[in-house]
Every structure is written in structure tokens, then in C-alpha cells.
CSV table of C-alpha atoms and ligand atoms in Angstrom, one decimal:
chain,number,residue,atom,x,y,z
A,1,MET,CA,-15.1,6.3,11.3
A,2,VAL,CA,-17.0,8.7,9.0
A,3,THR,CA,-19.9,8.0,6.9
A,4,ARG,CA,-21.2,10.1,3.7
A,5,ARG,CA,-24.4,10.6,6.5
A,6,ASN,CA,-22.1,12.3,8.5
A,7,PHE,CA,-20.4,14.4,5.9
A,8,LEU,CA,-23.5,15.5,4.5
A,9,LEU,CA,-24.9,16.5,8.4
A,10,GLY,CA,-22.0,18.1,8.8
A,11,ALA,CA,-21.9,20.2,6.3
A,12,SER,CA,-25.0,21.5,7.0
A,13,ALA,CA,-24.4,22.0,10.7
A,14,ALA,CA,-21.2,23.8,9.6
A,15,GLY,CA,-23.9,26.2,7.8
A,16,VAL,CA,-25.5,26.6,11.5
A,17,ALA,CA,-22.1,27.3,13.0
A,18,LEU,CA,-21.8,30.0,10.4
A,19,SER,CA,-24.5,31.8,11.6
A,20,ALA,CA,-23.7,31.6,15.5
A,21,ALA,CA,-20.0,32.5,15.1
A,22,LYS,CA,-20.3,35.1,12.8
A,23,VAL,CA,-17.3,34.0,10.6
A,24,SER,CA,-17.2,35.5,6.8
A,25,SER,CA,-20.1,34.5,5.0
A,26,VAL,CA,-17.9,34.0,2.1
A,27,ALA,CA,-15.1,31.9,3.5
A,28,MET,CA,-17.2,29.3,5.5
A,29,ALA,CA,-19.0,28.9,2.3
A,30,ALA,CA,-16.6,28.3,0.1
A,31,LEU,CA,-15.0,25.5,2.1
A,32,PRO,CA,-16.5,21.9,2.4
A,33,GLN,CA,-16.3,20.4,5.6
A,34,ILE,CA,-12.9,18.6,6.1
A,35,VAL,CA,-13.6,14.4,6.8
A,36,SER,CA,-11.3,12.8,8.5
A,37,MET,CA,-10.5,9.2,9.0
A,38,GLU,CA,-9.4,7.8,12.4
A,39,THR,CA,-8.7,4.1,12.0
A,40,PRO,CA,-6.3,2.6,9.2
A,41,ASP,CA,-9.4,-0.4,8.6
A,42,THR,CA,-10.2,-1.1,5.0
A,43,GLN,CA,-13.6,0.9,4.7
A,44,PRO,CA,-16.2,-0.5,2.5
A,45,PRO,CA,-16.9,1.0,-0.6
A,46,LEU,CA,-18.1,4.5,-0.9
A,47,MET,CA,-21.3,4.3,-2.9
A,48,PRO,CA,-22.1,7.7,-4.7
A,49,GLU,CA,-25.2,9.4,-3.7
A,50,ASN,CA,-25.1,11.8,-6.4
A,51,GLY,CA,-23.8,13.0,-9.8
A,52,ARG,CA,-22.9,9.9,-12.7
A,53,PRO,CA,-23.1,6.9,-11.4
A,54,TYR,CA,-20.2,4.6,-11.0
A,55,ASN,CA,-18.7,1.1,-9.6
A,56,PRO,CA,-16.6,2.4,-6.5
A,57,VAL,CA,-13.8,1.0,-5.7
A,58,VAL,CA,-12.2,-0.3,-2.3
A,59,THR,CA,-8.7,1.1,-1.0
A,60,LEU,CA,-7.0,-1.1,1.3
A,61,ASN,CA,-6.4,-0.3,4.5
A,62,GLY,CA,-7.9,3.2,3.5
A,63,TRP,CA,-11.0,5.1,2.2
A,64,THR,CA,-12.5,7.2,-0.1
A,65,LEU,CA,-13.1,11.2,0.3
A,66,PRO,CA,-16.8,12.3,0.2
A,67,TRP,CA,-17.4,15.2,-1.6
A,68,ARG,CA,-20.2,18.0,-1.8
A,69,MET,CA,-21.5,19.2,-5.1
A,70,ASN,CA,-21.8,22.6,-5.4
A,71,ASN,CA,-23.4,23.6,-8.7
A,72,GLY,CA,-22.8,20.7,-10.7
A,73,VAL,CA,-19.4,20.1,-9.2
A,74,LYS,CA,-17.9,17.5,-7.2
A,75,GLU,CA,-15.9,19.3,-4.4
A,76,PHE,CA,-13.6,17.9,-2.1
A,77,HIS,CA,-11.4,19.2,0.9
A,78,LEU,CA,-8.1,17.6,1.1
A,79,VAL,CA,-5.6,18.8,4.3
A,80,ALA,CA,-2.4,17.9,4.5
A,81,GLU,CA,-1.2,17.6,8.1
A,82,PRO,CA,1.0,15.1,10.5
A,83,VAL,CA,-1.1,12.0,11.3
A,84,VAL,CA,-0.3,8.8,13.4
A,85,ARG,CA,-0.6,5.7,11.1
A,86,GLU,CA,-0.5,2.2,12.8
A,87,MET,CA,1.5,0.4,10.2
A,88,ALA,CA,0.5,-3.1,11.8
A,89,PRO,CA,-0.6,-4.1,15.2
A,90,GLY,CA,2.3,-3.3,17.5
A,91,MET,CA,3.8,-0.1,15.3
A,92,LYS,CA,2.8,3.1,15.1
A,93,ALA,CA,4.6,5.9,12.8
A,94,HIS,CA,4.5,10.2,12.9
A,95,LEU,CA,4.3,10.5,9.1
A,96,TRP,CA,2.6,13.5,7.0
A,97,GLY,CA,-0.3,12.3,5.3
A,98,TYR,CA,-4.3,13.6,4.4
A,99,ASN,CA,-7.3,14.1,6.4
A,100,GLY,CA,-6.2,11.9,9.3
A,101,GLN,CA,-4.1,8.8,7.4
A,102,SER,CA,-1.3,8.3,5.5
A,103,PRO,CA,-1.6,8.0,2.3
A,104,GLY,CA,-4.7,10.0,2.1
A,105,PRO,CA,-8.1,9.3,1.0
A,106,THR,CA,-9.1,7.8,-2.5
A,107,ILE,CA,-10.9,10.6,-5.0
A,108,GLU,CA,-13.1,8.9,-7.1
A,109,VAL,CA,-15.0,10.9,-10.0
A,110,VAL,CA,-16.5,10.0,-13.1
A,111,GLU,CA,-15.2,11.2,-17.1
A,112,GLY,CA,-16.4,14.3,-17.3
A,113,ASP,CA,-16.8,15.9,-13.8
A,114,ARG,CA,-15.8,19.0,-13.0
A,115,VAL,CA,-13.8,18.7,-9.8
A,116,ARG,CA,-12.7,21.3,-7.3
A,117,ILE,CA,-10.2,20.5,-4.8
A,118,PHE,CA,-9.2,22.7,-1.7
A,119,VAL,CA,-6.2,21.8,0.0
A,120,THR,CA,-5.4,23.4,3.4
A,121,ASN,CA,-1.6,23.0,4.6
A,122,ARG,CA,-1.2,22.4,8.2
A,123,LEU,CA,2.3,21.3,7.5
A,124,PRO,CA,5.2,23.4,8.9
A,125,GLU,CA,6.1,23.7,6.0
A,126,HIS,CA,5.0,24.7,2.1
A,127,THR,CA,2.9,21.7,0.0
A,128,SER,CA,1.6,21.4,-3.6
A,129,ILE,CA,-0.5,18.6,-5.0
A,130,HIS,CA,0.5,17.1,-8.3
A,131,TRP,CA,-2.2,14.9,-9.7
A,132,HIS,CA,-0.1,12.5,-11.5
A,133,GLY,CA,-1.2,11.3,-14.9
A,134,GLN,CA,-4.0,13.6,-15.3
A,135,ARG,CA,-5.0,15.9,-18.2
A,136,LEU,CA,-5.4,19.1,-16.9
A,137,PRO,CA,-4.4,23.1,-17.6
A,138,ASN,CA,-0.8,23.4,-16.8
A,139,GLY,CA,-1.3,26.0,-13.9
A,140,MET,CA,-3.0,22.5,-12.1
A,141,ASP,CA,-0.5,20.5,-12.2
A,142,GLY,CA,0.6,21.3,-8.7
A,143,VAL,CA,5.1,21.9,-9.2
A,144,THR,CA,5.6,24.7,-6.5
A,145,GLY,CA,7.9,26.8,-8.6
A,146,LEU,CA,7.4,26.4,-11.9
A,147,THR,CA,3.2,26.2,-12.0
A,148,GLN,CA,2.2,27.6,-9.2
A,149,ALA,CA,3.5,29.1,-5.6
A,150,GLY,CA,3.7,27.0,-3.2
A,151,ILE,CA,0.8,26.8,-0.4
A,152,ASN,CA,2.1,27.9,2.6
A,153,PRO,CA,1.2,26.7,6.5
A,154,GLY,CA,-2.2,27.5,7.1
A,155,LYS,CA,-3.2,28.4,3.9
A,156,THR,CA,-5.7,26.9,1.3
A,157,PHE,CA,-5.3,26.6,-2.4
A,158,VAL,CA,-7.8,25.7,-5.2
A,159,TYR,CA,-7.3,23.4,-7.7
A,160,GLU,CA,-10.0,23.1,-10.2
A,161,PHE,CA,-10.1,20.8,-13.7
A,162,GLU,CA,-12.4,18.4,-15.7
A,163,ALA,CA,-11.4,14.9,-14.9
A,164,LYS,CA,-10.9,14.1,-18.5
A,165,ARG,CA,-9.5,10.5,-19.2
A,166,PRO,CA,-10.8,7.8,-17.1
A,167,GLY,CA,-8.1,5.7,-15.7
A,168,THR,CA,-6.2,5.0,-12.4
A,169,PHE,CA,-4.3,7.8,-11.0
A,170,MET,CA,-2.2,9.5,-7.7
A,171,TYR,CA,-1.6,12.7,-6.0
A,172,HIS,CA,1.5,13.7,-4.2
A,173,PRO,CA,3.3,16.8,-3.2
A,174,HIS,CA,5.4,18.6,-6.1
A,175,ALA,CA,7.3,20.5,-3.2
A,176,ASP,CA,10.1,19.1,-0.9
A,177,GLU,CA,9.2,15.7,-2.3
A,178,MET,CA,12.0,13.8,-1.1
A,179,THR,CA,10.7,14.9,2.5
A,180,GLN,CA,7.2,14.7,2.0
A,181,MET,CA,6.9,11.8,0.0
A,182,ALA,CA,9.3,10.1,2.5
A,183,MET,CA,6.9,11.0,5.1
A,184,GLY,CA,3.6,9.2,3.2
A,185,MET,CA,2.3,11.8,1.8
A,186,MET,CA,-0.1,10.6,-1.5
A,187,GLY,CA,-3.3,9.0,-2.3
A,188,PHE,CA,-4.9,7.5,-4.8
A,189,TRP,CA,-7.4,8.7,-7.8
A,190,VAL,CA,-9.4,6.9,-9.7
A,191,THR,CA,-11.6,8.6,-12.7
A,192,HIS,CA,-14.5,5.9,-13.7
A,193,PRO,CA,-15.3,5.7,-17.0
A,194,LYS,CA,-18.7,7.5,-18.1
A,195,ASN,CA,-20.7,4.5,-18.8
A,196,PRO,CA,-20.4,2.1,-15.6
A,197,LYS,CA,-20.8,-0.9,-17.9
A,198,PHE,CA,-17.7,0.0,-19.4
A,199,MET,CA,-15.0,-2.7,-18.3
A,200,ALA,CA,-17.0,-3.5,-15.0
A,201,VAL,CA,-15.9,-5.6,-12.5
A,202,ASP,CA,-17.1,-7.3,-9.5
A,203,ARG,CA,-14.5,-6.2,-6.9
A,204,ASP,CA,-12.0,-3.5,-7.8
A,205,PHE,CA,-9.2,-3.2,-5.2
A,206,VAL,CA,-6.9,0.1,-5.1
A,207,PHE,CA,-3.4,0.5,-3.1
A,208,LEU,CA,-0.2,2.5,-3.6
A,209,LEU,CA,3.2,1.0,-2.8
A,210,ASN,CA,5.0,3.1,-0.6
A,211,SER,CA,8.3,2.9,1.8
A,212,PHE,CA,9.4,4.1,4.8
A,213,ASP,CA,13.0,4.2,7.0
A,214,ILE,CA,12.3,4.3,10.5
A,215,ASP,CA,14.5,2.5,12.8
A,216,PRO,CA,13.8,0.0,15.5
A,217,GLY,CA,12.3,1.7,18.5
A,218,SER,CA,11.5,5.4,16.4
A,219,TYR,CA,8.4,6.8,15.4
A,220,THR,CA,9.9,9.1,12.7
A,221,PRO,CA,11.1,8.0,8.8
A,222,LYS,CA,14.4,8.9,8.3
A,223,ILE,CA,13.9,10.9,5.4
A,224,THR,CA,17.3,11.6,3.8
A,225,THR,CA,17.4,7.6,2.9
A,226,MET,CA,17.7,7.1,-1.1
A,227,LEU,CA,17.3,3.4,-1.5
A,228,ASP,CA,17.9,1.1,2.1
A,229,PHE,CA,14.2,1.5,3.4
A,230,ASN,CA,13.1,-1.3,5.8
A,231,LEU,CA,9.4,-0.9,5.7
A,232,TRP,CA,8.1,-2.2,2.7
A,233,ALA,CA,4.2,-1.1,2.5
A,234,PHE,CA,0.9,-1.2,0.7
A,235,ASN,CA,-1.1,2.1,1.6
A,236,SER,CA,1.4,2.3,4.5
A,237,ARG,CA,0.7,-0.9,6.2
A,238,VAL,CA,3.0,-4.1,6.6
A,239,ALA,CA,2.3,-7.6,6.8
A,240,PRO,CA,1.0,-8.8,9.2
A,241,GLY,CA,-0.9,-5.9,9.3
A,242,ILE,CA,-2.4,-5.3,5.6
A,243,SER,CA,-6.2,-6.3,5.0
A,244,PRO,CA,-7.0,-9.4,3.0
A,245,MET,CA,-8.9,-8.6,-0.8
A,246,VAL,CA,-11.7,-10.7,-0.8
A,247,ALA,CA,-13.8,-11.9,-3.6
A,248,GLY,CA,-16.6,-14.3,-4.7
A,249,GLN,CA,-15.4,-17.3,-6.3
A,250,GLY,CA,-16.0,-16.4,-9.8
A,251,ASP,CA,-15.3,-12.8,-9.3
A,252,ARG,CA,-13.9,-10.5,-11.5
A,253,VAL,CA,-11.5,-8.8,-9.6
A,254,ARG,CA,-9.2,-6.2,-10.4
A,255,ILE,CA,-6.1,-4.7,-8.0
A,256,ARG,CA,-5.0,-1.6,-9.4
A,257,VAL,CA,-1.5,-0.4,-7.5
A,258,GLY,CA,0.7,2.4,-7.4
A,259,ASN,CA,4.5,3.0,-7.2
A,260,LEU,CA,5.6,5.8,-5.1
A,261,THR,CA,8.7,4.2,-3.7
A,262,MET,CA,12.1,4.2,-5.2
A,263,THR,CA,12.1,1.0,-6.8
A,264,ASN,CA,11.0,-1.3,-8.7
A,265,HIS,CA,8.3,-3.7,-7.5
A,266,PRO,CA,7.4,-7.0,-9.4
A,267,MET,CA,3.7,-8.2,-7.9
A,268,HIS,CA,3.1,-11.6,-8.1
A,269,LEU,CA,-0.2,-13.3,-7.7
A,270,HIS,CA,-0.8,-17.0,-6.3
A,271,GLY,CA,-3.0,-19.4,-7.9
A,272,HIS,CA,-4.3,-17.3,-10.7
A,273,GLU,CA,-3.1,-15.6,-13.8
A,274,PHE,CA,-4.4,-11.9,-14.3
A,275,VAL,CA,-3.7,-9.6,-17.6
A,276,VAL,CA,-2.6,-5.7,-16.7
A,277,VAL,CA,-5.4,-4.0,-18.3
A,278,GLY,CA,-4.8,-0.5,-17.4
A,279,THR,CA,-1.6,1.3,-17.4
A,280,ASP,CA,-0.3,4.8,-16.7
A,281,GLY,CA,-2.0,5.6,-20.4
A,282,GLY,CA,-4.9,4.1,-19.6
A,283,TRP,CA,-7.0,0.6,-20.5
A,284,THR,CA,-4.8,-1.2,-22.7
A,285,PRO,CA,-6.8,-2.8,-25.8
A,286,PRO,CA,-7.8,-6.0,-25.3
A,287,ASN,CA,-6.1,-7.0,-28.5
A,288,SER,CA,-2.5,-6.1,-26.0
A,289,ARG,CA,-3.1,-8.1,-23.2
A,290,TRP,CA,-1.2,-11.5,-22.4
A,291,PRO,CA,-1.5,-13.5,-19.2
A,292,GLU,CA,1.2,-13.2,-16.1
A,293,VAL,CA,1.7,-14.7,-12.7
A,294,THR,CA,3.6,-11.5,-12.1
A,295,ALA,CA,3.6,-7.7,-13.2
A,296,ASP,CA,6.5,-5.4,-12.3
A,297,ILE,CA,5.6,-2.1,-11.4
A,298,ALA,CA,8.5,0.8,-12.1
A,299,VAL,CA,8.8,4.0,-9.8
A,300,GLY,CA,5.9,6.3,-10.8
A,301,GLN,CA,3.9,4.0,-12.8
A,302,MET,CA,0.3,2.3,-12.2
A,303,ARG,CA,-1.3,-0.6,-12.8
A,304,ALA,CA,-4.0,-2.6,-13.2
A,305,PHE,CA,-4.5,-6.1,-13.3
A,306,GLU,CA,-7.8,-8.3,-13.7
A,307,PHE,CA,-8.5,-12.1,-13.1
A,308,ILE,CA,-11.3,-14.2,-12.6
A,309,ALA,CA,-10.9,-15.3,-9.0
A,310,ASP,CA,-12.0,-19.0,-9.7
A,311,GLU,CA,-9.7,-20.9,-7.5
A,312,PRO,CA,-11.1,-20.6,-4.0
A,313,GLY,CA,-8.6,-20.2,-1.1
A,314,ASP,CA,-6.5,-18.2,0.8
A,315,TRP,CA,-3.8,-17.1,-2.2
A,316,ALA,CA,-0.7,-14.9,-1.6
A,317,PHE,CA,-0.2,-11.8,-3.6
A,318,HIS,CA,2.8,-9.9,-2.8
A,319,CYS,CA,6.1,-8.3,-4.1
A,320,HIS,CA,8.5,-11.1,-5.3
A,321,LYS,CA,11.5,-9.0,-4.0
A,322,SER,CA,12.0,-11.1,-0.8
A,323,HIS,CA,13.7,-8.4,1.1
A,324,HIS,CA,10.6,-6.4,0.6
A,325,THR,CA,8.6,-8.8,2.5
A,326,MET,CA,10.7,-8.3,5.6
A,327,ASN,CA,10.1,-5.9,7.9
A,328,ALA,CA,12.3,-3.3,10.2
A,329,MET,CA,15.1,-4.8,11.8
A,330,GLY,CA,17.6,-3.4,9.5
A,331,HIS,CA,18.3,-6.0,6.8
A,332,ASP,CA,22.5,-5.3,6.8
A,333,VAL,CA,22.3,-8.7,9.1
A,334,PRO,CA,25.7,-10.9,7.5
A,335,THR,CA,24.4,-14.2,6.4
A,336,MET,CA,25.4,-17.1,9.0
A,337,ILE,CA,24.3,-19.8,7.6
A,338,GLY,CA,26.5,-23.3,8.4
A,339,VAL,CA,28.6,-20.5,10.6
A,340,ASP,CA,28.8,-22.4,14.4
A,341,GLN,CA,28.1,-19.1,16.4
A,342,SER,CA,28.4,-21.2,19.6
A,343,LYS,CA,31.6,-20.3,20.9
A,344,LEU,CA,30.7,-16.8,19.9
A,345,VAL,CA,27.3,-16.4,21.7
A,346,ASP,CA,29.0,-17.7,25.1
A,347,ARG,CA,31.8,-14.7,24.4
A,348,ILE,CA,29.2,-12.0,23.7
A,349,THR,CA,26.9,-13.2,26.6
A,350,SER,CA,29.2,-12.4,28.5
A,351,LEU,CA,29.4,-8.8,27.8
A,352,ILE,CA,25.8,-8.7,26.6
A,353,PRO,CA,23.2,-11.1,28.4
A,354,ASP,CA,20.6,-10.4,26.0
A,355,TYR,CA,23.1,-11.6,22.9
A,356,MET,CA,21.5,-14.0,20.7
A,357,SER,CA,22.8,-15.5,17.5
A,358,MET,CA,20.6,-15.5,14.6
A,359,GLY,CA,20.5,-17.7,10.9
A,360,GLU,CA,23.0,-20.7,11.5
A,361,SER,CA,20.5,-22.8,9.8
A,362,GLY,CA,18.6,-20.0,7.9
A,363,MET,CA,16.5,-17.3,9.0
A,364,ALA,CA,13.3,-19.4,9.6
A,365,ASP,CA,14.0,-18.9,13.0
A,366,MET,CA,13.1,-15.4,13.2
A,367,GLU,CA,9.2,-16.4,12.6
A,368,THR,CA,8.8,-17.4,16.0
A,369,MET,CA,11.5,-16.3,17.6
A,370,GLU,CA,10.1,-14.1,21.0
A,371,MET,CA,13.2,-11.6,20.4
A,372,PRO,CA,13.7,-9.0,23.1
A,373,LEU,CA,12.9,-6.0,20.2
A,374,PRO,CA,12.9,-2.7,21.6
A,375,ASP,CA,9.0,-1.0,21.9
A,376,ASN,CA,7.1,0.2,18.4
A,377,THR,CA,8.6,-2.3,16.6
A,378,LEU,CA,7.3,-5.2,14.1
A,379,PRO,CA,9.2,-8.4,13.7
A,380,MET,CA,10.8,-8.9,10.9
A,381,MET,CA,9.0,-11.7,9.8
A,382,SER,CA,5.8,-12.2,11.7
A,383,GLY,CA,2.1,-13.2,10.9
A,384,GLN,CA,0.6,-16.3,11.3
A,385,GLY,CA,-1.1,-18.5,9.2
A,386,GLN,CA,-3.5,-21.8,10.0
A,387,PHE,CA,-0.4,-23.7,9.8
A,388,GLY,CA,1.8,-21.6,11.8
A,389,GLY,CA,4.6,-18.8,10.8
A,390,ILE,CA,3.9,-17.2,7.4
A,391,GLY,CA,7.4,-16.1,7.9
A,392,MET,CA,6.4,-12.8,5.6
A,393,GLY,CA,6.2,-8.8,6.5
A,394,GLY,CA,6.3,-5.8,4.2
A,395,MET,CA,4.7,-6.2,0.6
A,396,PHE,CA,2.7,-9.3,1.5
A,397,THR,CA,-1.7,-10.1,1.4
A,398,THR,CA,-3.9,-12.5,0.4
A,399,VAL,CA,-6.3,-12.8,-1.8
A,400,LYS,CA,-9.0,-14.8,-0.1
A,401,ILE,CA,-11.2,-16.4,-2.6
A,402,ARG,CA,-14.6,-18.0,-1.2
A,403,GLU,CA,-18.0,-19.6,-3.0
A,404,GLY,CA,-21.2,-17.7,-2.3
A,405,LEU,CA,-19.6,-14.0,-0.8
A,406,ALA,CA,-22.6,-11.6,-1.0
A,407,ARG,CA,-21.9,-9.2,-3.4
A,408,ASN,CA,-21.0,-6.5,-1.3
A,409,ASP,CA,-19.0,-8.6,1.7
A,410,TYR,CA,-15.5,-7.5,2.3
A,411,LYS,CA,-14.8,-8.8,5.5
A,412,ASP,CA,-12.3,-11.4,6.2
A,413,PRO,CA,-13.6,-14.7,6.1
A,414,GLY,CA,-11.1,-16.5,8.1
A,415,ALA,CA,-9.1,-19.0,7.4
A,416,TYR,CA,-9.6,-21.4,4.4
A,417,GLN,CA,-11.5,-24.6,5.0
A,418,HIS,CA,-9.0,-26.9,2.4
A,419,PRO,CA,-11.3,-30.1,0.9
A,420,VAL,CA,-10.1,-33.2,2.5
A,421,GLY,CA,-7.0,-34.4,0.7
A,422,THR,CA,-6.0,-30.8,-1.0
A,423,VAL,CA,-3.3,-29.9,1.9
A,424,ALA,CA,0.3,-30.6,1.0
A,425,TYR,CA,1.5,-33.5,3.6
A,426,GLU,CA,4.4,-34.9,5.5
A,427,MET,CA,4.8,-38.6,4.0
A,428,ASN,CA,5.8,-41.2,6.6
A,429,SER,CA,8.2,-43.8,5.5
A,430,GLU,CA,11.6,-45.2,5.1
A,431,LEU,CA,13.3,-43.0,3.3
A,432,PRO,CA,16.3,-43.5,0.9
A,433,PRO,CA,20.1,-42.6,2.4
A,434,VAL,CA,21.1,-39.2,1.6
A,435,GLN,CA,24.0,-39.4,-0.5
A,436,ARG,CA,26.4,-35.9,0.3
A,437,GLN,CA,29.3,-35.2,-1.5
A,438,THR,CA,32.1,-35.1,0.5
A,439,ALA,CA,34.9,-32.5,1.0
A,440,THR,CA,38.2,-34.1,0.1
A,441,LEU,CA,40.5,-31.8,1.9
A,442,SER,CA,44.3,-33.0,3.7
A,443,GLY,CA,47.2,-31.3,4.4
A,444,ASP,CA,47.1,-27.6,4.8
A,445,GLU,CA,44.5,-27.4,2.4
A,446,ILE,CA,42.4,-24.4,3.0
A,447,GLU,CA,38.3,-24.6,2.9
A,448,PHE,CA,37.1,-21.5,1.2
A,449,LYS,CA,34.3,-19.4,2.9
A,450,ALA,CA,32.1,-16.8,1.6
A,451,ARG,CA,30.0,-14.5,2.9
A,452,LYS,CA,27.4,-12.2,1.5
A,453,PRO,CA,28.5,-8.8,1.0
A,454,VAL,CA,25.5,-6.9,3.4
A,455,SER,CA,24.7,-3.7,1.4
A,456,HIS,CA,21.9,-4.2,-0.7
A,457,GLY,CA,21.9,-0.5,-2.2
A,458,GLU,CA,21.4,-1.5,-5.5
A,459,HIS,CA,17.8,-1.8,-6.0
B,501,CU,CU1,9.2,-5.0,-4.0
């Protein structure tokens, strides 16, 4: 893990190395130290040690990039490079990202800051960075060919502009986007308001929605996939690998989400209502907000939700498209509910001994089934809660609300301890007999059997 202290020490150490190695002092002095992250764990908020004060965000399964101050300019160094990202324990993906991870680090600045970003390309092809949603000079907008030349492999470009508008932003390449975004190149950007009291919250979580198509048993995403992705992720992590968002009871919580997938995601919070306080255009005026429990986020959009975490518990927060809460294995599985597969299994297992039938009474058996999976493949619906299998993968995590949490305590408090009498329970009594409509087939009438089409290309 890299701390700000390490970063600053590293920065001064670079100055020492410089005279020893006799590298061009101009070149070395111009480039800030490269700070990299080795773990996909959620890092604690980066408290600003210089510059204007602000209330830092917490990046889900991510971190914030430290900066150095250079004559009043905040200098950051992003390195586009191949990375190995653990998407959940048991599965690593070979992606492209920034500074050791995909997504890259969150960049946090304050309204009015002068920002200089050095972008070094260690990829095998040219790249660029587009600062999605920012007001900036046209030549800093990062569109290869249109506003700048591509950053060739081994080269470093400098972007410089004033962070004018406070709000929620993203960064991503505008060069061979189909490849570079499918490989995981993206990051979050927050411009904090000049007045830290403006819309202050107790906890401010950020993450990007992204998606990958990685065949079971393989490591590298298929970059030509247009819609039929099989790993739906928050910040290149999938359930059960996504950190919980931890909050104290009564905290005002903000969750900022950017969507860099190819489809919309109706994000749904359990147990609370939220309001959308921010969009791509900035903060929404209070009189334009209304309560929601689900808000759709279209492709390329950002949304900021806020709510008072007043109900303790482990509350689900997930995309409401149910195939987005499942992991790889492919979704091209025919619906077999009610189809007797026993004779089929006998016949196939004589050819393929490992064959297993699926889905005769729904897919819930996938939550616990020990399938013979290829290496580096996550079960479709894993994740255990205190009452058993959660049956979710993909875009799923929890908001864990606890009484009396310290203000800066973000560690997983474990499973919620429910007060006595507040958990749904099984009823033990004689049930009235079940009345079912009976089929009245006779003679050569044929029962109609329908099977769902297996393609879901239209998201
Ligand atoms: Cu979704």
C-alpha cells in the first residue's frame, strides 16, 4: 500500500537519485513520482495535507492519487499500463489501467485549483485521456486526432487546466476506446466545492460501473463484445469481492456512481429512500429533487445519491437487472424450469462424465453447487451471508449501517446482529391444502411447451 507519506518521501528521494544518476535535471524535476497501488482493497480517505481544504471521498475497492504542489499547481502523474486486477477472491483479470489498478486512482481537487496531470503511456498502443464532464480549454479535452495527437508508447503528455466546476466526473481514454475501455481504462474525478461546508456529508463513496467479457478459465477480456458482457462490475470488482459501504446510524451518506458500460443500470438501495443530488451537469437544486429507491444511470452518465442512514442493518445495494448480478459462466443457458433432465443426464454422462444438469427447479442450486469450474472462474452466484448463499454476483454490495461507528471507521463491521423478533421466520403450523388448477388434457391434445430464447443482446 502506498501512503501519502511514502509518496512525499519518494518525491524527495527522487531528487536525491537524480544527482546520483546524472539524468537530465530538467526531465526529472518536471515529472512527479509515480505512485502505484498493489491491492484492490478499499483504501481510507486521503486527507488533504496542503492546498484548499475539502472532505475526501472513499473509492470503493480503490484509492485517491496523491499530488505534489508545484508553485500553487496540483501535479498528478497517471501511468497507463497493463495491470492484473483481482475481480474477486479466486479470479484475476489481465486488464489495462492506471498506476497498478483498474480503474485508475480517483483524482480529488477543489473548485478553482490549477491542475497539471502528467500522463505516461506504457501500453503497446497510443492513448489519451478525456476528462469527462469538465469545463476546460478545447486542447485539453483528450480526444485523439481531434484535439491532440495520440500519446505514443513510452511518451508522456501534460494536461493542464483549472478545475472550474465542482461536481462528479470521470476520466477515460479517447483513443481506440473499444479496446481501452473494454480493458478497464477509466477513473473517477471529484472536484470539491471551494466551501467545504457546502453540501457536506458524513460519508462520500464513489465508484464506476464497468463490464467485461472474460470467458470462464481465461484472463483477458474479449474486446469486440458489444453488449453481451458476462462480468458486471463496480470498479472492476464483482460480488462477492466488492467492499461494503459502511456508515454510522444517522450519517448523511452520498454515493456517486459513473457508468462506463454499454448499457444502463437501475441502481437500487434497500431500506431507505435517496434523492439524486448531482448529475453530469453539477448539483441539482434542492427544489428539483424527489425521493427514489432506484435510479437509472445511462451510459456515460454520473449520478450522486444522498440519504440519511437511519435504519441499522446490512442493506443490499445493486443493479436491478438480474443478469447483472451474476458472474461469468455465460448467460446463454436455456431455461429448464420444469423440464425433467434425468434421462438426458444419463445419456450425456455416458459421454461426458462431469456433465451436470442445471435449473430444473430454478437456478438457486447455483448458489451452493460445487461445480467443476475452470481455474480463474467465479461461480455465477456466490457470496455467503449469515443466513446462507446470497445468490448474487456482479453488481451487488451492501450498505452496512451501525450505531455508534467512529466518524472515520470504514472497516467491515461483520454481519448485522438483528434485534430479537426482527428477522423473517418460518411458520410451523398445519397448512391448508394447496389448490392447483389441473390440466384437462385428453386424447391427442398436446401441451404447449415454451422455452425462453437464449439471447439477451438487447440490454
Ligand atoms: Cu446493471
